[in-house]
mmCIF file of C-alpha atoms in Angstrom:
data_model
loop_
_atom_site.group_PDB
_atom_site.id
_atom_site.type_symbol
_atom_site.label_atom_id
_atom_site.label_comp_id
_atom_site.label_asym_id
_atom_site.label_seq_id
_atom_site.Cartn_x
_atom_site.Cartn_y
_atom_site.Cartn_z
ATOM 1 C CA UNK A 72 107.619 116.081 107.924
ATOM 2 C CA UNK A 73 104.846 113.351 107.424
ATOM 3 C CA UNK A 74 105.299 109.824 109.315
ATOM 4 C CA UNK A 75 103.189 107.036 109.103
ATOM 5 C CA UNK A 76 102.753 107.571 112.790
ATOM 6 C CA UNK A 77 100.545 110.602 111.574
ATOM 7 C CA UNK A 78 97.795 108.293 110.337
ATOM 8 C CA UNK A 79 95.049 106.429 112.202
ATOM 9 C CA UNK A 80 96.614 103.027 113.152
ATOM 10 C CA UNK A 81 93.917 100.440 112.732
ATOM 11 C CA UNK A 82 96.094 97.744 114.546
ATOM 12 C CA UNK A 83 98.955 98.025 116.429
ATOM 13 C CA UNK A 84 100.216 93.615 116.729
ATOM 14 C CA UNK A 85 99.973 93.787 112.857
ATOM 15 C CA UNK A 86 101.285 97.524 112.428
ATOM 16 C CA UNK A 87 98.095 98.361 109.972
ATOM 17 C CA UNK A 88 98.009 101.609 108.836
ATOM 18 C CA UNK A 89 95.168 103.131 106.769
ATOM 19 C CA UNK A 90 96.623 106.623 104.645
ATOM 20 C CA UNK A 91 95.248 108.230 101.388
ATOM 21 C CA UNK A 92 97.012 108.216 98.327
ATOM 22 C CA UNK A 93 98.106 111.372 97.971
ATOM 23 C CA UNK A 94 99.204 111.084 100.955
ATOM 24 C CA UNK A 95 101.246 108.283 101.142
ATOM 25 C CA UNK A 96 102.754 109.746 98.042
ATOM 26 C CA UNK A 97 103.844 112.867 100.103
ATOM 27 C CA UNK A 98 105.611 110.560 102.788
ATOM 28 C CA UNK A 99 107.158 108.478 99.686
ATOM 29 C CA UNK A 100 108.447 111.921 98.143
ATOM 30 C CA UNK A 101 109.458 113.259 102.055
ATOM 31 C CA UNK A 102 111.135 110.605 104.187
ATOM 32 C CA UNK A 103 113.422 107.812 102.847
ATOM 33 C CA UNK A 104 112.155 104.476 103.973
ATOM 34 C CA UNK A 105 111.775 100.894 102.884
ATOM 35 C CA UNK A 106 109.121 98.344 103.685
ATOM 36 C CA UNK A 107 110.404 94.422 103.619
ATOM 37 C CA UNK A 108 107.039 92.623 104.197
ATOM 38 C CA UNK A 109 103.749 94.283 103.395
ATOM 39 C CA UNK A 110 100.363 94.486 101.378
ATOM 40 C CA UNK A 111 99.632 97.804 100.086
ATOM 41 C CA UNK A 112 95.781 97.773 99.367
ATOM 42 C CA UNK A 113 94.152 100.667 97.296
ATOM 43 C CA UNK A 114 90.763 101.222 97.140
ATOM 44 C CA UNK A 115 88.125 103.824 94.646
ATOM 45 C CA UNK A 116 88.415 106.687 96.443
ATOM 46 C CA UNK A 117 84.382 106.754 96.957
ATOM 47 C CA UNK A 118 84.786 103.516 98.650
ATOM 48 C CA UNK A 119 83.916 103.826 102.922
ATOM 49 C CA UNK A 120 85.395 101.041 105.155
ATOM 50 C CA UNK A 121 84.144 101.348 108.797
ATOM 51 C CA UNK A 122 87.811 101.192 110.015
ATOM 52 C CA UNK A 123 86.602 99.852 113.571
ATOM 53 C CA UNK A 124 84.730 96.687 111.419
ATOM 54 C CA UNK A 125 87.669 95.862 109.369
ATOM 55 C CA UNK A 126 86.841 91.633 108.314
ATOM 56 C CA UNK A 127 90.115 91.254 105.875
ATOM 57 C CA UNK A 128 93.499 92.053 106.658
ATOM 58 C CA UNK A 129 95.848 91.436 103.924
ATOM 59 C CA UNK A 130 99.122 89.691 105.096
ATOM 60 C CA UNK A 131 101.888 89.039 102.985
ATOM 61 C CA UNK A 132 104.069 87.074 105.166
ATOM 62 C CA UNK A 133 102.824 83.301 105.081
ATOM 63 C CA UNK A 134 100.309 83.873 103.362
ATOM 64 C CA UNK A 135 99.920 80.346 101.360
ATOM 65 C CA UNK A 136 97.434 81.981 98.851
ATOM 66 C CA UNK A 137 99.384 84.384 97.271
ATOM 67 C CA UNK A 138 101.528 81.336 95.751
ATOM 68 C CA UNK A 139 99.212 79.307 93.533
ATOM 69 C CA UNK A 140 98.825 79.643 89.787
ATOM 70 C CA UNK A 141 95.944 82.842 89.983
ATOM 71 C CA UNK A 142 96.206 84.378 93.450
ATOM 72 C CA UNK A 143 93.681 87.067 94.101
ATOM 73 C CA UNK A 144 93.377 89.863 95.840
ATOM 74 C CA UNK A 145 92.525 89.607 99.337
ATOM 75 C CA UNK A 146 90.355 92.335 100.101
ATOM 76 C CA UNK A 147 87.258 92.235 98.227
ATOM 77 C CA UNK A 148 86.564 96.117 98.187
ATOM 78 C CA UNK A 149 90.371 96.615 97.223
ATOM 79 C CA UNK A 150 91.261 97.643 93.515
ATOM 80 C CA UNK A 151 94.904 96.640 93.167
ATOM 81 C CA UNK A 152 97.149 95.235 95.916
ATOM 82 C CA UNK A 153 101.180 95.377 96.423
ATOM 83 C CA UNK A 154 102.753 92.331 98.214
ATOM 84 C CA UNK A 155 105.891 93.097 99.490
ATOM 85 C CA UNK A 156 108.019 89.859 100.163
ATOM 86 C CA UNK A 157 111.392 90.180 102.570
ATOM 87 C CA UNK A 158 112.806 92.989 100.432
ATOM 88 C CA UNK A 159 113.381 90.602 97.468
ATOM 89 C CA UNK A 160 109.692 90.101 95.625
ATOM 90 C CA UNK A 161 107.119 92.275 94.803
ATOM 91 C CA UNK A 162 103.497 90.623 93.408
ATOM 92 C CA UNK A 163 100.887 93.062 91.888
ATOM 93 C CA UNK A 164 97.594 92.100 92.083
ATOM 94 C CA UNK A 165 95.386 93.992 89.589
ATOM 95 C CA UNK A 166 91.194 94.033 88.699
ATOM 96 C CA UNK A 167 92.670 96.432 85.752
ATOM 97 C CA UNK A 168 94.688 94.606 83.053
ATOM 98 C CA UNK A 169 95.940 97.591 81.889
ATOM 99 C CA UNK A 170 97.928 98.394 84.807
ATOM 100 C CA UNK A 171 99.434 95.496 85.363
ATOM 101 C CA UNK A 172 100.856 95.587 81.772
ATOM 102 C CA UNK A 173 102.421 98.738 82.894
ATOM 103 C CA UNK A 174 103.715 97.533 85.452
ATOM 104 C CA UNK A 175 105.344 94.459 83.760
ATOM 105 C CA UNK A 176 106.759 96.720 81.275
ATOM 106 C CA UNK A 177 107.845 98.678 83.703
ATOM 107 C CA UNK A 178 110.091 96.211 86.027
ATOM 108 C CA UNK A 179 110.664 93.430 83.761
ATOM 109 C CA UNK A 180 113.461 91.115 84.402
#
């Protein structure tokens, strides 16, 4: 069975993890968990980040900037971000309009 524990932690005070898609889809579809606070961050799959250089880390919790009129997302080389907020919000930050249509659609209210 997959864990997140079989992944290269990038930081273990701020329990970062870095995982692939598919991947994290595999854990998703293996082990029953839930996250409360988070940021998921996805990235082009061509895209490299030197893990040991890592300048932004996406925070959810406290984060100020996520609650003005047009927050953005917070890592610059990231494509879409998930904000997970104590189990009862979820914010999805999008460069593709498209998606985040679908994702309305989706979940709406």
């Amino acid at each position: 069975m997959i864990t997140l524990e079989d992944y290269r932690i990038f930081d273990n005070l701020h329990n970062n993890f870095w995982i692939t898609g598919e991947n994290l889809k595999k854990l998703a579809n293996n082990k029953d968990f839930y996250f409360i606070w988070g940021v998921f961050s996805a990235f082009d799959k061509n895209e490299k980040n030197d893990l040991d250089d890592i300048k932004v880390e996406p925070y959810a919790d406290g984060n100020p900037n996520l609650w003005g009129e047009t927050p953005n997302i917070q890592h610059p080389k990231a494509k879409v971000e998930l904000v997970l907020w104590d189990s009862s919000a979820i914010l999805l930050l999008s460069k593709d309009n498209d998606l985040s249509r679908k994702f309305r659609n989706t979940f709406e209210g």
